[in-house]
Every structure is written in structure tokens, then in C-alpha cells.
């Protein structure tokens, strides 16, 4: 098994892993969402008048729809479908009327879930100089051969990697660096639980590792339950199917980079 993978497992199972990981992925209580007063007055009127079409129309335009339903995403992306599917709208509105306005407002103003905000946290951590160098913009990154980390969006990193190291996945990157004259590219993911979307996140990171003919060292920076020695699918995938790949926790990333 890759040394850095072994160290990641050791951190998660025998050390104060979560305490240390908090510096990379700090969890905080988010403020409630806001709803425009005029828009809410339209919602109140539509609710009182049992006007399904208007009620659905305005609720779909809010950041958070008050009920979980698999058809909501379709209606958000194709609002005209509400007119074409009156039974679906009636079913959804029936649930809304049962909830009442107070509960609808409560659900619409719930804070953004923390796990929806994890994406930028890894890059923010890099900017604390936790990896030994401060990330720099592209012009500075390319003007020197010194150790450096690129400060750019996922998309800009992908574009740089396509031009420079023959990375051809249509997928943004979370990390681009150069250490000891070697380019390093990768994705960073925090896996909060097992199953479904989280398993797919692991597979997605591995696809970057398996991208052929890339002239850079490819890494997957994974944290969370993936490192628990419970024989879960994530753990088995990483340790049994890809034991020699550069898959590691953010907590050992600095040592890895300076070992190149």
C-alpha cells in the first residue's frame, strides 16, 4: 500500500484526526436564508387563495424549496412543465397546504447546509500557507521554477492543466502545484458519510488519477469516513483497488509534496 495512504489511515484511526482536520474543513453555523418581502407576500396570497400555479411559481424561484421531492429539480430547470403537469403540481401543493405558511417559511429560510459549502474550504486552507508556500496567481506561478501553488478557480486550473500537462478531463481541479520541479494536480474531497453521492465523489477523484498521458503527478486528497477501517465500500475501493495510487489525507499532503 502507498505510504501516504497508510499514513492517512493511521491519522484517522489512531490520532486526533477530526481535531486536526478542522483546520482544513472548519464547520460553522450558517445564517438563515432570506426571502424577499414582496415575493413572500405573493406566496402568502397564493397560499390563501389556493392558487397552485402562482404558489409553485414563486416557491420554485427561492433558493430553498420547502419540501424534498424528486420532481422539484425538473420543475426548476423547466418551469413550463408546471402547466403541462397539473397533477404533479396539485400533489406538491397539497403537501404545502398541509404544512401551513409558518412551516413553509421556516423551511425556505433554513441555513445553507455546511456540506454544500465544503468545496472552497480546501483552497482557503492552502491560502493559510499550511503547505509551506502561499498560492500565487498564474502569471507568478509560470514566471518561476520555484516551489509554488496556483491560486485560481477550478476551471482556470483545468484550462492550465490542459495546455501545460495534457490533462483532458472536462472536470475542474482543486490543486495545482510545482514542487522540486514536478507539477502536481489533484482533487480534494471531504466524504461526510457512506453511500450514494459520497461514493460517486470517490470514483470521480479516482478518474482524475487514472487520466492517461498526463505529464504531472496526479493525487486525490480525500478526507472523512473514507479512512475508517470498517471495510466500507469507500475504504475497500481505495485500499484494495488503488493501493499504489497517490491517495491521501490533506493532513499528510505537505509531507508528500516536500518528498518529491
Tab-separated table of C-alpha atoms in Angstrom:
chain	number	residue	atom	x	y	z
A	1	UNK	CA	0.000	0.000	0.000
A	2	UNK	CA	1.158	3.536	-0.782
A	3	UNK	CA	2.962	5.072	2.215
A	4	UNK	CA	0.789	8.199	2.165
A	5	UNK	CA	-2.350	6.095	2.163
A	6	UNK	CA	-1.035	4.186	5.176
A	7	UNK	CA	-0.321	7.436	6.990
A	8	UNK	CA	-3.807	8.738	6.233
A	9	UNK	CA	-5.382	5.602	7.714
A	10	UNK	CA	-3.152	5.943	10.755
A	11	UNK	CA	-4.198	9.547	11.306
A	12	UNK	CA	-7.908	8.749	11.047
A	13	UNK	CA	-7.897	5.710	13.300
A	14	UNK	CA	-5.207	6.366	15.899
A	15	UNK	CA	-4.765	10.134	16.215
A	16	UNK	CA	-6.868	13.237	16.886
A	17	UNK	CA	-7.822	13.265	13.223
A	18	UNK	CA	-11.026	15.311	13.463
A	19	UNK	CA	-9.399	17.921	15.699
A	20	UNK	CA	-6.610	18.394	13.156
A	21	UNK	CA	-8.921	18.222	10.139
A	22	UNK	CA	-10.928	21.150	11.496
A	23	UNK	CA	-8.154	23.468	10.299
A	24	UNK	CA	-8.785	22.287	6.726
A	25	UNK	CA	-12.575	21.981	6.825
A	26	UNK	CA	-13.927	24.235	9.584
A	27	UNK	CA	-17.625	23.699	10.223
A	28	UNK	CA	-19.649	26.757	11.149
A	29	UNK	CA	-23.272	27.648	11.731
A	30	UNK	CA	-24.570	29.420	8.659
A	31	UNK	CA	-27.038	32.325	8.827
A	32	UNK	CA	-30.641	31.749	7.729
A	33	UNK	CA	-31.531	32.334	4.100
A	34	UNK	CA	-33.563	35.439	3.387
A	35	UNK	CA	-36.799	35.737	1.422
A	36	UNK	CA	-37.715	38.990	-0.335
A	37	UNK	CA	-40.724	40.556	1.418
A	38	UNK	CA	-42.613	41.291	-1.776
A	39	UNK	CA	-42.062	37.766	-3.084
A	40	UNK	CA	-43.218	36.319	0.233
A	41	UNK	CA	-46.424	38.422	0.059
A	42	UNK	CA	-47.188	36.829	-3.330
A	43	UNK	CA	-46.626	33.405	-1.776
A	44	UNK	CA	-48.926	34.231	1.140
A	45	UNK	CA	-51.684	35.431	-1.181
A	46	UNK	CA	-51.377	32.393	-3.442
A	47	UNK	CA	-51.480	30.118	-0.402
A	48	UNK	CA	-54.599	31.781	0.999
A	49	UNK	CA	-56.341	31.695	-2.390
A	50	UNK	CA	-55.205	28.092	-3.066
A	51	UNK	CA	-53.694	29.259	-6.367
A	52	UNK	CA	-51.439	26.274	-7.128
A	53	UNK	CA	-49.802	27.756	-10.208
A	54	UNK	CA	-48.719	31.007	-8.553
A	55	UNK	CA	-47.657	29.263	-5.343
A	56	UNK	CA	-45.414	26.815	-7.181
A	57	UNK	CA	-44.035	29.528	-9.454
A	58	UNK	CA	-42.778	31.734	-6.616
A	59	UNK	CA	-41.565	28.924	-4.378
A	60	UNK	CA	-39.519	27.430	-7.211
A	61	UNK	CA	-37.708	30.757	-7.535
A	62	UNK	CA	-36.488	30.669	-3.934
A	63	UNK	CA	-33.067	29.295	-3.018
A	64	UNK	CA	-34.636	26.551	-0.918
A	65	UNK	CA	-37.886	24.777	-1.836
A	66	UNK	CA	-39.773	23.918	1.386
A	67	UNK	CA	-40.271	20.197	0.692
A	68	UNK	CA	-37.980	17.440	-0.552
A	69	UNK	CA	-39.308	15.827	-3.707
A	70	UNK	CA	-37.503	14.234	-6.638
A	71	UNK	CA	-39.566	16.211	-9.176
A	72	UNK	CA	-38.550	19.657	-7.882
A	73	UNK	CA	-35.263	19.811	-9.804
A	74	UNK	CA	-37.090	19.079	-13.070
A	75	UNK	CA	-39.576	21.890	-12.420
A	76	UNK	CA	-36.776	24.307	-11.520
A	77	UNK	CA	-34.974	23.621	-14.780
A	78	UNK	CA	-38.128	23.549	-16.917
A	79	UNK	CA	-40.715	25.861	-15.273
A	80	UNK	CA	-43.106	25.434	-18.195
A	81	UNK	CA	-43.582	21.841	-17.028
A	82	UNK	CA	-45.817	23.108	-14.208
A	83	UNK	CA	-48.522	23.977	-16.756
A	84	UNK	CA	-48.114	20.638	-18.516
A	85	UNK	CA	-48.296	18.534	-15.354
A	86	UNK	CA	-51.239	19.758	-13.243
A	87	UNK	CA	-51.496	16.530	-11.220
A	88	UNK	CA	-47.878	16.830	-10.095
A	89	UNK	CA	-48.412	20.482	-9.130
A	90	UNK	CA	-51.605	19.571	-7.249
A	91	UNK	CA	-49.757	16.802	-5.383
A	92	UNK	CA	-46.946	19.157	-4.340
A	93	UNK	CA	-49.310	21.944	-3.354
A	94	UNK	CA	-51.393	19.509	-1.323
A	95	UNK	CA	-48.334	18.834	0.806
A	96	UNK	CA	-47.641	22.568	1.072
A	97	UNK	CA	-51.188	23.336	2.277
A	98	UNK	CA	-50.842	20.627	4.908
A	99	UNK	CA	-47.601	22.230	6.143
A	100	UNK	CA	-49.040	25.690	6.633
A	101	UNK	CA	-47.400	29.047	5.934
A	102	UNK	CA	-45.298	29.176	9.097
A	103	UNK	CA	-43.639	25.835	8.342
A	104	UNK	CA	-43.146	26.779	4.677
A	105	UNK	CA	-41.378	29.982	5.718
A	106	UNK	CA	-39.228	28.067	8.199
A	107	UNK	CA	-38.121	25.611	5.520
A	108	UNK	CA	-37.497	28.322	2.921
A	109	UNK	CA	-35.211	30.229	5.289
A	110	UNK	CA	-33.203	27.286	6.614
A	111	UNK	CA	-29.432	27.950	6.608
A	112	UNK	CA	-27.363	26.511	3.767
A	113	UNK	CA	-26.129	23.061	4.749
A	114	UNK	CA	-22.459	23.045	5.671
A	115	UNK	CA	-21.673	20.144	3.332
A	116	UNK	CA	-22.752	22.331	0.415
A	117	UNK	CA	-20.001	24.810	1.285
A	118	UNK	CA	-17.058	22.447	1.628
A	119	UNK	CA	-15.712	22.989	-1.888
A	120	UNK	CA	-13.873	26.301	-1.299
A	121	UNK	CA	-12.560	25.350	2.149
A	122	UNK	CA	-9.586	23.321	0.923
A	123	UNK	CA	-8.341	26.197	-1.236
A	124	UNK	CA	-8.908	28.613	1.636
A	125	UNK	CA	-6.756	26.356	3.823
A	126	UNK	CA	-3.996	26.397	1.198
A	127	UNK	CA	-4.012	30.193	1.458
A	128	UNK	CA	-3.049	29.948	5.138
A	129	UNK	CA	0.377	28.763	3.913
A	130	UNK	CA	-0.327	25.395	5.531
A	131	UNK	CA	1.568	23.705	2.686
A	132	UNK	CA	4.667	25.835	3.133
A	133	UNK	CA	4.106	28.288	0.274
A	134	UNK	CA	1.434	30.871	-0.392
A	135	UNK	CA	-0.684	30.230	-3.521
A	136	UNK	CA	0.081	32.684	-6.320
A	137	UNK	CA	-1.736	33.822	-9.485
A	138	UNK	CA	-0.967	32.209	-12.825
A	139	UNK	CA	1.492	34.822	-14.100
A	140	UNK	CA	3.626	34.461	-10.968
A	141	UNK	CA	3.263	30.676	-10.973
A	142	UNK	CA	4.608	30.468	-14.538
A	143	UNK	CA	7.358	33.053	-14.141
A	144	UNK	CA	9.482	30.967	-11.795
A	145	UNK	CA	10.630	27.395	-11.289
A	146	UNK	CA	10.418	27.624	-7.507
A	147	UNK	CA	8.022	25.549	-5.402
A	148	UNK	CA	4.589	27.082	-5.867
A	149	UNK	CA	0.832	26.511	-5.645
A	150	UNK	CA	-1.510	28.007	-8.214
A	151	UNK	CA	-4.227	30.337	-6.914
A	152	UNK	CA	-7.063	30.014	-9.438
A	153	UNK	CA	-10.607	28.734	-9.871
A	154	UNK	CA	-11.300	25.062	-10.603
A	155	UNK	CA	-11.992	25.988	-14.211
A	156	UNK	CA	-8.794	28.025	-14.628
A	157	UNK	CA	-6.753	25.210	-13.121
A	158	UNK	CA	-8.323	22.791	-15.577
A	159	UNK	CA	-7.530	25.095	-18.504
A	160	UNK	CA	-3.918	25.470	-17.349
A	161	UNK	CA	-3.562	21.697	-16.939
A	162	UNK	CA	-4.959	21.077	-20.425
A	163	UNK	CA	-2.467	23.481	-22.004
A	164	UNK	CA	0.541	22.529	-19.913
A	165	UNK	CA	0.391	18.902	-18.770
A	166	UNK	CA	-2.071	17.304	-21.238
A	167	UNK	CA	-4.928	16.921	-18.744
A	168	UNK	CA	-8.058	16.337	-20.807
A	169	UNK	CA	-10.855	15.572	-18.345
A	170	UNK	CA	-13.759	18.002	-18.564
A	171	UNK	CA	-13.533	18.438	-14.813
A	172	UNK	CA	-12.086	21.251	-12.748
A	173	UNK	CA	-9.184	20.759	-10.357
A	174	UNK	CA	-8.774	21.730	-6.702
A	175	UNK	CA	-4.991	21.687	-6.596
A	176	UNK	CA	-2.169	22.591	-8.971
A	177	UNK	CA	1.355	22.851	-7.623
A	178	UNK	CA	5.011	22.563	-8.547
A	179	UNK	CA	7.444	21.000	-6.085
A	180	UNK	CA	11.043	20.085	-6.778
A	181	UNK	CA	10.413	20.936	-10.428
A	182	UNK	CA	7.497	18.479	-10.717
A	183	UNK	CA	3.930	19.502	-11.463
A	184	UNK	CA	1.212	18.090	-9.194
A	185	UNK	CA	-2.516	18.180	-9.935
A	186	UNK	CA	-5.443	16.791	-7.996
A	187	UNK	CA	-8.878	16.978	-6.455
A	188	UNK	CA	-9.797	17.425	-2.797
A	189	UNK	CA	-12.955	15.939	-1.296
A	190	UNK	CA	-14.432	15.652	2.176
A	191	UNK	CA	-16.559	12.493	2.496
A	192	UNK	CA	-19.035	13.017	5.314
A	193	UNK	CA	-20.845	9.668	5.086
A	194	UNK	CA	-21.137	6.436	3.131
A	195	UNK	CA	-23.225	5.686	0.063
A	196	UNK	CA	-24.809	7.409	-2.910
A	197	UNK	CA	-23.324	10.759	-3.842
A	198	UNK	CA	-20.380	10.312	-1.497
A	199	UNK	CA	-19.302	7.038	-3.160
A	200	UNK	CA	-19.568	8.794	-6.517
A	201	UNK	CA	-17.244	11.531	-5.231
A	202	UNK	CA	-14.542	8.951	-4.568
A	203	UNK	CA	-14.977	7.462	-8.034
A	204	UNK	CA	-14.757	10.931	-9.549
A	205	UNK	CA	-11.451	11.669	-7.818
A	206	UNK	CA	-10.075	8.330	-8.994
A	207	UNK	CA	-10.987	9.139	-12.606
A	208	UNK	CA	-8.585	12.068	-12.372
A	209	UNK	CA	-5.889	9.717	-11.060
A	210	UNK	CA	-6.488	7.358	-13.981
A	211	UNK	CA	-6.436	10.054	-16.673
A	212	UNK	CA	-3.813	8.827	-19.188
A	213	UNK	CA	-0.773	10.635	-20.605
A	214	UNK	CA	-0.793	13.474	-18.082
A	215	UNK	CA	2.647	14.998	-17.600
A	216	UNK	CA	2.175	15.631	-13.905
A	217	UNK	CA	1.890	13.739	-10.637
A	218	UNK	CA	-1.804	13.080	-10.011
A	219	UNK	CA	-3.207	12.978	-6.489
A	220	UNK	CA	-6.551	12.517	-4.755
A	221	UNK	CA	-6.849	14.374	-1.454
A	222	UNK	CA	-9.603	12.556	0.426
A	223	UNK	CA	-10.784	13.054	3.987
A	224	UNK	CA	-13.594	11.871	6.209
A	225	UNK	CA	-15.106	8.413	6.614
A	226	UNK	CA	-13.152	7.052	3.643
A	227	UNK	CA	-10.253	6.291	6.020
A	228	UNK	CA	-12.240	4.341	8.627
A	229	UNK	CA	-11.111	0.718	8.783
A	230	UNK	CA	-14.664	-0.638	8.720
A	231	UNK	CA	-14.498	-2.416	5.355
A	232	UNK	CA	-16.974	0.047	3.882
A	233	UNK	CA	-17.149	0.395	0.094
A	234	UNK	CA	-15.073	3.584	0.018
A	235	UNK	CA	-12.287	2.089	2.098
A	236	UNK	CA	-12.217	-1.111	0.047
A	237	UNK	CA	-12.201	0.813	-3.234
A	238	UNK	CA	-9.251	2.954	-2.198
A	239	UNK	CA	-7.151	0.358	-0.391
A	240	UNK	CA	-7.882	-2.748	-2.461
A	241	UNK	CA	-8.395	-1.435	-5.983
A	242	UNK	CA	-5.964	1.503	-5.946
A	243	UNK	CA	-3.398	0.753	-3.203
A	244	UNK	CA	-0.466	2.208	-5.150
A	245	UNK	CA	-2.101	5.466	-6.243
A	246	UNK	CA	-1.330	8.799	-4.584
A	247	UNK	CA	-4.492	8.945	-2.466
A	248	UNK	CA	-4.072	10.712	0.862
A	249	UNK	CA	-5.491	12.948	3.559
A	250	UNK	CA	-4.869	16.686	3.409
A	251	UNK	CA	-3.068	16.225	6.719
A	252	UNK	CA	-0.173	14.396	5.053
A	253	UNK	CA	-0.179	16.440	1.839
A	254	UNK	CA	2.615	18.804	2.906
A	255	UNK	CA	4.978	15.935	3.722
A	256	UNK	CA	4.116	14.296	0.399
A	257	UNK	CA	4.847	17.446	-1.600
A	258	UNK	CA	8.209	18.012	0.017
A	259	UNK	CA	9.160	14.375	-0.504
A	260	UNK	CA	9.038	14.742	-4.298
